[in-house]
Amino acid sequence: MEVCRLEGGFVVAGWDFATELDLDLSFKRSPFEVGLGWMVDLKSQNFIGKAALETKQKNGQSWAIRTIQVETNLDLVSGCELFTRINDEKVSIGTVSCSAWSWGLEKLIGNASISSKYKELAEAILVTNGVEYRVILGRGPHLDLVRRCQAPAEIEKVL
């Protein structure tokens, strides 16, 4: 099921960002940083956390969620670091939050938390077991099926 949600571009608390139960505060993200900003109405009535979200909006986001694709099937551990090269030096740009092999795409796909400073990059580097792999950074679903957003869904007639 993990691969299905990744192919569809869905984010899940606990995998792509921390929940209130997570002890790792470095994995906390605002709704704006994980693509859920459309669900937050800062102009509405007061709610818990509104002031913090307004401050985040004013000061800018620290992180951006990006999709990843790697041509090789790797067994990645959540939290694997992603890099880019600047002046021939590897610089950390973020971490892989989750990944799975997509049999349909024949690629390793996943989500990554990228520092906002590097969110416009199209590629990154992943190093595992001393080997560097090229990572394509993207946005949105890996599979963009027309029927994904149809409401109500069309029913196909079977003859």
Short mmCIF file of N, CA and C in Angstrom, two decimals:
data_model
loop_
_atom_site.label_atom_id
_atom_site.label_comp_id
_atom_site.label_asym_id
_atom_site.label_seq_id
_atom_site.Cartn_x
_atom_site.Cartn_y
_atom_site.Cartn_z
N MET A 1 0.81 -1.19 0.00
CA MET A 1 0.00 0.00 0.00
C MET A 1 0.86 1.26 0.00
N GLU A 2 2.04 1.18 0.57
CA GLU A 2 2.93 2.34 0.61
C GLU A 2 3.20 2.86 -0.80
N VAL A 3 3.49 1.95 -1.71
CA VAL A 3 3.80 2.38 -3.08
C VAL A 3 2.60 3.04 -3.73
N CYS A 4 1.39 2.58 -3.45
CA CYS A 4 0.18 3.17 -4.04
C CYS A 4 0.01 4.62 -3.60
N ARG A 5 0.20 4.89 -2.32
CA ARG A 5 0.04 6.26 -1.84
C ARG A 5 1.16 7.16 -2.36
N LEU A 6 2.37 6.61 -2.52
CA LEU A 6 3.46 7.40 -3.08
C LEU A 6 3.21 7.70 -4.55
N GLU A 7 2.76 6.70 -5.31
CA GLU A 7 2.45 6.93 -6.73
C GLU A 7 1.38 8.00 -6.88
N GLY A 8 0.42 8.02 -5.97
CA GLY A 8 -0.67 8.99 -6.02
C GLY A 8 -0.33 10.35 -5.46
N GLY A 9 0.83 10.49 -4.83
CA GLY A 9 1.26 11.78 -4.30
C GLY A 9 0.65 12.15 -2.96
N PHE A 10 0.29 11.15 -2.16
CA PHE A 10 -0.31 11.42 -0.86
C PHE A 10 0.76 11.45 0.23
N VAL A 11 0.63 12.41 1.16
CA VAL A 11 1.53 12.48 2.31
C VAL A 11 0.80 11.91 3.52
N VAL A 12 1.56 11.31 4.43
CA VAL A 12 0.98 10.68 5.62
C VAL A 12 1.78 11.10 6.85
N ALA A 13 1.05 11.54 7.87
CA ALA A 13 1.69 11.89 9.14
C ALA A 13 2.37 10.66 9.72
N GLY A 14 3.56 10.87 10.24
CA GLY A 14 4.32 9.76 10.81
C GLY A 14 5.32 9.18 9.82
N TRP A 15 5.06 9.33 8.53
CA TRP A 15 6.00 8.89 7.50
C TRP A 15 6.67 10.09 6.85
N ASP A 16 5.88 11.08 6.48
CA ASP A 16 6.41 12.24 5.75
C ASP A 16 6.66 13.44 6.65
N PHE A 17 6.09 13.43 7.82
CA PHE A 17 6.31 14.48 8.81
C PHE A 17 5.89 13.95 10.17
N ALA A 18 6.35 14.63 11.22
CA ALA A 18 6.11 14.16 12.58
C ALA A 18 4.66 14.37 13.02
N THR A 19 4.23 13.53 13.94
CA THR A 19 2.95 13.72 14.61
C THR A 19 3.24 14.27 16.01
N GLU A 20 2.21 14.57 16.76
CA GLU A 20 2.41 15.08 18.12
C GLU A 20 3.06 14.04 19.03
N LEU A 21 3.07 12.78 18.61
CA LEU A 21 3.66 11.71 19.42
C LEU A 21 5.15 11.49 19.14
N ASP A 22 5.66 12.06 18.04
CA ASP A 22 7.06 11.88 17.68
C ASP A 22 7.97 12.66 18.60
N LEU A 23 9.05 12.02 19.00
CA LEU A 23 10.02 12.67 19.87
C LEU A 23 11.04 13.50 19.10
N ASP A 24 11.20 13.21 17.80
CA ASP A 24 12.18 13.89 16.97
C ASP A 24 11.63 15.24 16.50
N LEU A 25 11.97 16.30 17.20
CA LEU A 25 11.45 17.63 16.87
C LEU A 25 11.98 18.15 15.54
N SER A 26 13.09 17.61 15.05
CA SER A 26 13.64 18.06 13.77
C SER A 26 12.78 17.61 12.60
N PHE A 27 11.84 16.72 12.83
CA PHE A 27 10.97 16.19 11.78
C PHE A 27 9.60 16.89 11.76
N LYS A 28 9.43 17.90 12.63
CA LYS A 28 8.17 18.66 12.66
C LYS A 28 8.10 19.54 11.42
N ARG A 29 6.93 19.57 10.79
CA ARG A 29 6.72 20.39 9.60
C ARG A 29 5.37 21.10 9.72
N SER A 30 5.29 22.27 9.12
CA SER A 30 4.00 22.98 9.09
C SER A 30 3.17 22.41 7.94
N PRO A 31 1.86 22.63 7.95
CA PRO A 31 1.04 22.15 6.83
C PRO A 31 1.50 22.74 5.50
N PHE A 32 2.05 23.96 5.53
CA PHE A 32 2.52 24.60 4.31
C PHE A 32 3.75 23.90 3.74
N GLU A 33 4.55 23.31 4.61
CA GLU A 33 5.78 22.64 4.18
C GLU A 33 5.53 21.26 3.59
N VAL A 34 4.37 20.68 3.85
CA VAL A 34 4.08 19.33 3.35
C VAL A 34 2.96 19.33 2.31
N GLY A 35 2.66 20.51 1.76
CA GLY A 35 1.67 20.58 0.69
C GLY A 35 0.23 20.56 1.16
N LEU A 36 -0.01 20.82 2.44
CA LEU A 36 -1.37 20.82 2.97
C LEU A 36 -1.84 22.22 3.36
N GLY A 37 -1.14 23.23 2.88
CA GLY A 37 -1.50 24.61 3.19
C GLY A 37 -2.90 25.00 2.73
N TRP A 38 -3.37 24.34 1.70
CA TRP A 38 -4.72 24.63 1.18
C TRP A 38 -5.81 24.30 2.21
N MET A 39 -5.45 23.52 3.23
CA MET A 39 -6.41 23.14 4.26
C MET A 39 -6.45 24.13 5.43
N VAL A 40 -5.56 25.13 5.40
CA VAL A 40 -5.45 26.08 6.51
C VAL A 40 -5.98 27.44 6.08
N ASP A 41 -6.96 27.95 6.79
CA ASP A 41 -7.52 29.28 6.52
C ASP A 41 -7.09 30.22 7.64
N LEU A 42 -6.01 30.96 7.38
CA LEU A 42 -5.48 31.87 8.40
C LEU A 42 -6.37 33.09 8.61
N LYS A 43 -7.34 33.30 7.73
CA LYS A 43 -8.25 34.44 7.86
C LYS A 43 -9.50 34.07 8.66
N SER A 44 -9.62 32.81 9.02
CA SER A 44 -10.81 32.37 9.76
C SER A 44 -10.67 32.73 11.24
N GLN A 45 -11.59 32.24 12.01
CA GLN A 45 -11.56 32.49 13.45
C GLN A 45 -10.30 31.92 14.08
N ASN A 46 -10.08 32.27 15.34
CA ASN A 46 -8.89 31.79 16.04
C ASN A 46 -8.92 30.28 16.21
N PHE A 47 -7.75 29.67 16.17
CA PHE A 47 -7.60 28.25 16.44
C PHE A 47 -6.23 28.04 17.06
N ILE A 48 -6.04 26.94 17.73
CA ILE A 48 -4.77 26.64 18.38
C ILE A 48 -3.69 26.49 17.32
N GLY A 49 -2.62 27.24 17.47
CA GLY A 49 -1.51 27.19 16.53
C GLY A 49 -1.57 28.23 15.43
N LYS A 50 -2.62 29.03 15.40
CA LYS A 50 -2.79 30.03 14.33
C LYS A 50 -1.63 31.04 14.32
N ALA A 51 -1.28 31.56 15.50
CA ALA A 51 -0.20 32.55 15.58
C ALA A 51 1.12 31.97 15.07
N ALA A 52 1.39 30.73 15.43
CA ALA A 52 2.63 30.08 14.98
C ALA A 52 2.64 29.92 13.46
N LEU A 53 1.50 29.54 12.88
CA LEU A 53 1.42 29.38 11.43
C LEU A 53 1.53 30.73 10.71
N GLU A 54 0.95 31.77 11.30
CA GLU A 54 1.08 33.11 10.71
C GLU A 54 2.53 33.56 10.71
N THR A 55 3.24 33.28 11.80
CA THR A 55 4.66 33.62 11.88
C THR A 55 5.45 32.85 10.83
N LYS A 56 5.15 31.55 10.69
CA LYS A 56 5.82 30.72 9.68
C LYS A 56 5.59 31.29 8.28
N GLN A 57 4.35 31.69 7.99
CA GLN A 57 4.03 32.25 6.68
C GLN A 57 4.80 33.54 6.45
N LYS A 58 4.88 34.38 7.47
CA LYS A 58 5.56 35.66 7.36
C LYS A 58 7.07 35.48 7.15
N ASN A 59 7.67 34.56 7.91
CA ASN A 59 9.12 34.37 7.87
C ASN A 59 9.58 33.40 6.79
N GLY A 60 8.65 32.69 6.18
CA GLY A 60 9.02 31.72 5.15
C GLY A 60 9.19 30.33 5.73
N GLN A 61 9.00 29.36 4.88
CA GLN A 61 9.07 27.96 5.29
C GLN A 61 10.52 27.48 5.31
N SER A 62 10.82 26.57 6.21
CA SER A 62 12.17 26.00 6.31
C SER A 62 12.36 24.79 5.41
N TRP A 63 11.25 24.09 5.13
CA TRP A 63 11.31 22.83 4.40
C TRP A 63 10.29 22.78 3.27
N ALA A 64 10.55 21.91 2.31
CA ALA A 64 9.59 21.62 1.23
C ALA A 64 9.59 20.12 1.01
N ILE A 65 8.41 19.56 0.81
CA ILE A 65 8.34 18.14 0.50
C ILE A 65 8.47 18.00 -1.01
N ARG A 66 9.34 17.08 -1.43
CA ARG A 66 9.57 16.82 -2.85
C ARG A 66 9.50 15.32 -3.06
N THR A 67 9.12 14.94 -4.26
CA THR A 67 9.13 13.52 -4.59
C THR A 67 10.51 13.15 -5.11
N ILE A 68 10.85 11.88 -4.97
CA ILE A 68 12.14 11.40 -5.49
C ILE A 68 11.91 10.21 -6.41
N GLN A 69 12.81 10.06 -7.37
CA GLN A 69 12.84 8.88 -8.23
C GLN A 69 14.30 8.48 -8.43
N VAL A 70 14.55 7.19 -8.25
CA VAL A 70 15.89 6.63 -8.45
C VAL A 70 15.73 5.43 -9.38
N GLU A 71 16.60 5.30 -10.36
CA GLU A 71 16.50 4.23 -11.35
C GLU A 71 16.80 2.84 -10.79
N THR A 72 17.44 2.78 -9.63
CA THR A 72 17.87 1.51 -9.05
C THR A 72 17.01 1.16 -7.84
N ASN A 73 16.70 -0.12 -7.67
CA ASN A 73 15.93 -0.56 -6.51
C ASN A 73 16.88 -0.69 -5.31
N LEU A 74 16.74 0.22 -4.37
CA LEU A 74 17.59 0.25 -3.18
C LEU A 74 16.73 0.02 -1.95
N ASP A 75 17.33 -0.52 -0.92
CA ASP A 75 16.64 -0.69 0.35
C ASP A 75 17.04 0.47 1.25
N LEU A 76 16.31 1.58 1.12
CA LEU A 76 16.66 2.80 1.86
C LEU A 76 16.05 2.81 3.25
N VAL A 77 16.79 3.35 4.17
CA VAL A 77 16.31 3.56 5.53
C VAL A 77 15.76 4.98 5.59
N SER A 78 14.61 5.14 6.23
CA SER A 78 14.04 6.47 6.40
C SER A 78 15.08 7.37 7.06
N GLY A 79 15.25 8.56 6.52
CA GLY A 79 16.23 9.50 7.05
C GLY A 79 17.53 9.55 6.28
N CYS A 80 17.63 8.76 5.18
CA CYS A 80 18.84 8.81 4.34
C CYS A 80 19.04 10.23 3.85
N GLU A 81 20.27 10.68 3.91
CA GLU A 81 20.58 12.05 3.53
C GLU A 81 20.67 12.21 2.01
N LEU A 82 20.22 13.36 1.52
CA LEU A 82 20.35 13.74 0.11
C LEU A 82 21.35 14.89 0.02
N PHE A 83 22.10 14.90 -1.07
CA PHE A 83 23.16 15.90 -1.25
C PHE A 83 23.05 16.56 -2.61
N THR A 84 23.74 17.69 -2.73
CA THR A 84 24.02 18.31 -4.02
C THR A 84 25.49 18.69 -4.00
N ARG A 85 26.04 18.97 -5.17
CA ARG A 85 27.44 19.40 -5.25
C ARG A 85 27.49 20.91 -5.42
N ILE A 86 28.27 21.56 -4.57
CA ILE A 86 28.53 22.99 -4.68
C ILE A 86 30.04 23.15 -4.60
N ASN A 87 30.64 23.70 -5.67
CA ASN A 87 32.10 23.85 -5.75
C ASN A 87 32.81 22.54 -5.45
N ASP A 88 32.37 21.46 -6.06
CA ASP A 88 32.95 20.12 -5.92
C ASP A 88 32.83 19.53 -4.51
N GLU A 89 32.02 20.13 -3.66
CA GLU A 89 31.80 19.57 -2.33
C GLU A 89 30.36 19.12 -2.20
N LYS A 90 30.16 17.97 -1.53
CA LYS A 90 28.80 17.50 -1.28
C LYS A 90 28.21 18.28 -0.11
N VAL A 91 27.02 18.83 -0.35
CA VAL A 91 26.31 19.61 0.66
C VAL A 91 24.97 18.93 0.93
N SER A 92 24.66 18.72 2.20
CA SER A 92 23.39 18.10 2.58
C SER A 92 22.24 19.04 2.27
N ILE A 93 21.18 18.51 1.61
CA ILE A 93 20.02 19.34 1.26
C ILE A 93 18.74 18.84 1.93
N GLY A 94 18.76 17.65 2.51
CA GLY A 94 17.57 17.11 3.13
C GLY A 94 17.66 15.61 3.33
N THR A 95 16.51 15.00 3.61
CA THR A 95 16.47 13.56 3.87
C THR A 95 15.28 12.90 3.18
N VAL A 96 15.44 11.62 2.89
CA VAL A 96 14.35 10.81 2.36
C VAL A 96 13.46 10.42 3.54
N SER A 97 12.17 10.70 3.43
CA SER A 97 11.27 10.35 4.53
C SER A 97 10.65 8.97 4.35
N CYS A 98 10.45 8.55 3.10
CA CYS A 98 9.90 7.22 2.83
C CYS A 98 10.15 6.88 1.37
N SER A 99 10.20 5.59 1.08
CA SER A 99 10.42 5.16 -0.30
C SER A 99 9.89 3.74 -0.50
N ALA A 100 9.64 3.41 -1.75
CA ALA A 100 9.17 2.07 -2.11
C ALA A 100 9.45 1.86 -3.60
N TRP A 101 9.62 0.60 -3.98
CA TRP A 101 9.82 0.26 -5.39
C TRP A 101 8.47 0.26 -6.10
N SER A 102 8.40 0.98 -7.22
CA SER A 102 7.18 1.00 -8.03
C SER A 102 7.38 0.06 -9.20
N TRP A 103 6.63 -1.04 -9.21
CA TRP A 103 6.74 -2.01 -10.30
C TRP A 103 6.21 -1.41 -11.59
N GLY A 104 5.21 -0.55 -11.50
CA GLY A 104 4.65 0.08 -12.70
C GLY A 104 5.61 1.06 -13.35
N LEU A 105 6.31 1.84 -12.54
CA LEU A 105 7.26 2.83 -13.06
C LEU A 105 8.66 2.25 -13.22
N GLU A 106 8.89 1.10 -12.60
CA GLU A 106 10.21 0.46 -12.57
C GLU A 106 11.27 1.41 -12.03
N LYS A 107 10.92 2.08 -10.92
CA LYS A 107 11.82 3.01 -10.25
C LYS A 107 11.54 2.97 -8.76
N LEU A 108 12.55 3.36 -8.00
CA LEU A 108 12.36 3.60 -6.58
C LEU A 108 11.75 5.00 -6.46
N ILE A 109 10.62 5.11 -5.78
CA ILE A 109 9.98 6.41 -5.62
C ILE A 109 9.81 6.70 -4.14
N GLY A 110 9.62 7.96 -3.82
CA GLY A 110 9.42 8.31 -2.42
C GLY A 110 9.22 9.79 -2.23
N ASN A 111 9.25 10.19 -0.98
CA ASN A 111 9.15 11.60 -0.60
C ASN A 111 10.40 11.98 0.17
N ALA A 112 10.76 13.24 0.05
CA ALA A 112 11.92 13.76 0.77
C ALA A 112 11.60 15.12 1.34
N SER A 113 12.23 15.43 2.45
CA SER A 113 12.12 16.73 3.08
C SER A 113 13.37 17.50 2.67
N ILE A 114 13.19 18.55 1.87
CA ILE A 114 14.31 19.31 1.33
C ILE A 114 14.34 20.69 1.96
N SER A 115 15.53 21.15 2.35
CA SER A 115 15.68 22.50 2.87
C SER A 115 15.17 23.49 1.82
N SER A 116 14.39 24.47 2.25
CA SER A 116 13.80 25.44 1.31
C SER A 116 14.85 26.12 0.45
N LYS A 117 16.03 26.24 0.97
CA LYS A 117 17.14 26.84 0.24
C LYS A 117 17.43 26.09 -1.06
N TYR A 118 17.12 24.79 -1.09
CA TYR A 118 17.43 23.94 -2.24
C TYR A 118 16.19 23.38 -2.92
N LYS A 119 15.00 23.90 -2.60
CA LYS A 119 13.76 23.29 -3.08
C LYS A 119 13.57 23.36 -4.59
N GLU A 120 14.29 24.22 -5.29
CA GLU A 120 14.15 24.33 -6.74
C GLU A 120 15.07 23.39 -7.51
N LEU A 121 15.92 22.65 -6.81
CA LEU A 121 16.81 21.71 -7.50
C LEU A 121 16.01 20.64 -8.23
N ALA A 122 16.51 20.19 -9.37
CA ALA A 122 15.86 19.13 -10.14
C ALA A 122 16.48 17.77 -9.85
N GLU A 123 17.70 17.77 -9.32
CA GLU A 123 18.41 16.52 -9.04
C GLU A 123 19.13 16.60 -7.70
N ALA A 124 19.40 15.44 -7.15
CA ALA A 124 20.17 15.34 -5.91
C ALA A 124 21.04 14.09 -6.01
N ILE A 125 21.82 13.87 -4.97
CA ILE A 125 22.69 12.70 -4.89
C ILE A 125 22.35 11.95 -3.61
N LEU A 126 22.26 10.65 -3.74
CA LEU A 126 22.03 9.77 -2.59
C LEU A 126 23.25 8.86 -2.49
N VAL A 127 23.81 8.73 -1.31
CA VAL A 127 24.96 7.85 -1.11
C VAL A 127 24.55 6.74 -0.17
N THR A 128 24.67 5.51 -0.64
CA THR A 128 24.39 4.36 0.21
C THR A 128 25.43 3.28 -0.06
N ASN A 129 25.98 2.72 0.99
CA ASN A 129 27.05 1.71 0.90
C ASN A 129 28.22 2.20 0.05
N GLY A 130 28.53 3.50 0.15
CA GLY A 130 29.66 4.08 -0.56
C GLY A 130 29.43 4.34 -2.04
N VAL A 131 28.23 4.09 -2.54
CA VAL A 131 27.91 4.29 -3.96
C VAL A 131 26.97 5.49 -4.09
N GLU A 132 27.27 6.36 -5.06
CA GLU A 132 26.41 7.52 -5.32
C GLU A 132 25.35 7.17 -6.36
N TYR A 133 24.12 7.63 -6.11
CA TYR A 133 23.01 7.42 -7.03
C TYR A 133 22.38 8.77 -7.37
N ARG A 134 22.01 8.92 -8.63
CA ARG A 134 21.33 10.13 -9.10
C ARG A 134 19.85 10.05 -8.69
N VAL A 135 19.37 11.13 -8.09
CA VAL A 135 17.98 11.22 -7.63
C VAL A 135 17.30 12.35 -8.39
N ILE A 136 16.16 12.05 -9.00
CA ILE A 136 15.36 13.08 -9.66
C ILE A 136 14.37 13.61 -8.63
N LEU A 137 14.35 14.93 -8.45
CA LEU A 137 13.42 15.57 -7.52
C LEU A 137 12.23 16.10 -8.30
N GLY A 138 11.04 15.85 -7.79
CA GLY A 138 9.83 16.30 -8.48
C GLY A 138 8.80 16.84 -7.52
N ARG A 139 7.61 17.10 -8.07
CA ARG A 139 6.48 17.58 -7.27
C ARG A 139 5.23 16.84 -7.72
N GLY A 140 4.33 16.63 -6.79
CA GLY A 140 3.05 16.03 -7.14
C GLY A 140 3.13 14.52 -7.29
N PRO A 141 2.06 13.93 -7.81
CA PRO A 141 2.00 12.47 -7.92
C PRO A 141 2.98 11.93 -8.97
N HIS A 142 3.43 10.71 -8.76
CA HIS A 142 4.29 10.04 -9.74
C HIS A 142 3.45 9.56 -10.91
N LEU A 143 2.23 9.16 -10.63
CA LEU A 143 1.28 8.75 -11.67
C LEU A 143 0.16 9.78 -11.69
N ASP A 144 -0.05 10.41 -12.81
CA ASP A 144 -1.10 11.42 -12.91
C ASP A 144 -2.23 10.89 -13.78
N LEU A 145 -3.08 10.09 -13.17
CA LEU A 145 -4.18 9.47 -13.88
C LEU A 145 -5.36 10.44 -13.99
N VAL A 146 -5.98 10.50 -15.15
CA VAL A 146 -7.10 11.41 -15.39
C VAL A 146 -8.21 11.16 -14.38
N ARG A 147 -8.49 9.90 -14.10
CA ARG A 147 -9.61 9.57 -13.22
C ARG A 147 -9.35 9.92 -11.75
N ARG A 148 -8.12 10.28 -11.42
CA ARG A 148 -7.76 10.58 -10.03
C ARG A 148 -8.64 11.65 -9.41
N CYS A 149 -8.96 12.68 -10.16
CA CYS A 149 -9.71 13.81 -9.61
C CYS A 149 -11.14 13.91 -10.12
N GLN A 150 -11.63 12.88 -10.77
CA GLN A 150 -13.00 12.92 -11.26
C GLN A 150 -13.98 12.75 -10.11
N ALA A 151 -14.94 13.65 -10.07
CA ALA A 151 -15.97 13.56 -9.04
C ALA A 151 -17.31 13.92 -9.65
N PRO A 152 -18.25 13.06 -9.70
CA PRO A 152 -18.14 11.66 -9.29
C PRO A 152 -17.34 10.86 -10.31
N ALA A 153 -16.78 9.77 -9.84
CA ALA A 153 -15.98 8.91 -10.72
C ALA A 153 -16.87 8.31 -11.80
N GLU A 154 -16.31 8.22 -13.00
CA GLU A 154 -17.05 7.58 -14.09
C GLU A 154 -17.07 6.08 -13.89
N ILE A 155 -18.18 5.48 -14.22
CA ILE A 155 -18.30 4.03 -14.12
C ILE A 155 -18.19 3.46 -15.52
N GLU A 156 -17.21 2.58 -15.69
CA GLU A 156 -17.04 1.95 -17.00
C GLU A 156 -18.01 0.80 -17.14
N LYS A 157 -18.64 0.72 -18.31
CA LYS A 157 -19.57 -0.37 -18.57
C LYS A 157 -18.79 -1.56 -19.11
N VAL A 158 -19.02 -2.70 -18.54
CA VAL A 158 -18.39 -3.93 -19.00
C VAL A 158 -19.41 -4.69 -19.83
N LEU A 159 -19.05 -5.01 -21.06
CA LEU A 159 -19.97 -5.75 -21.94
C LEU A 159 -19.82 -7.23 -21.79
#
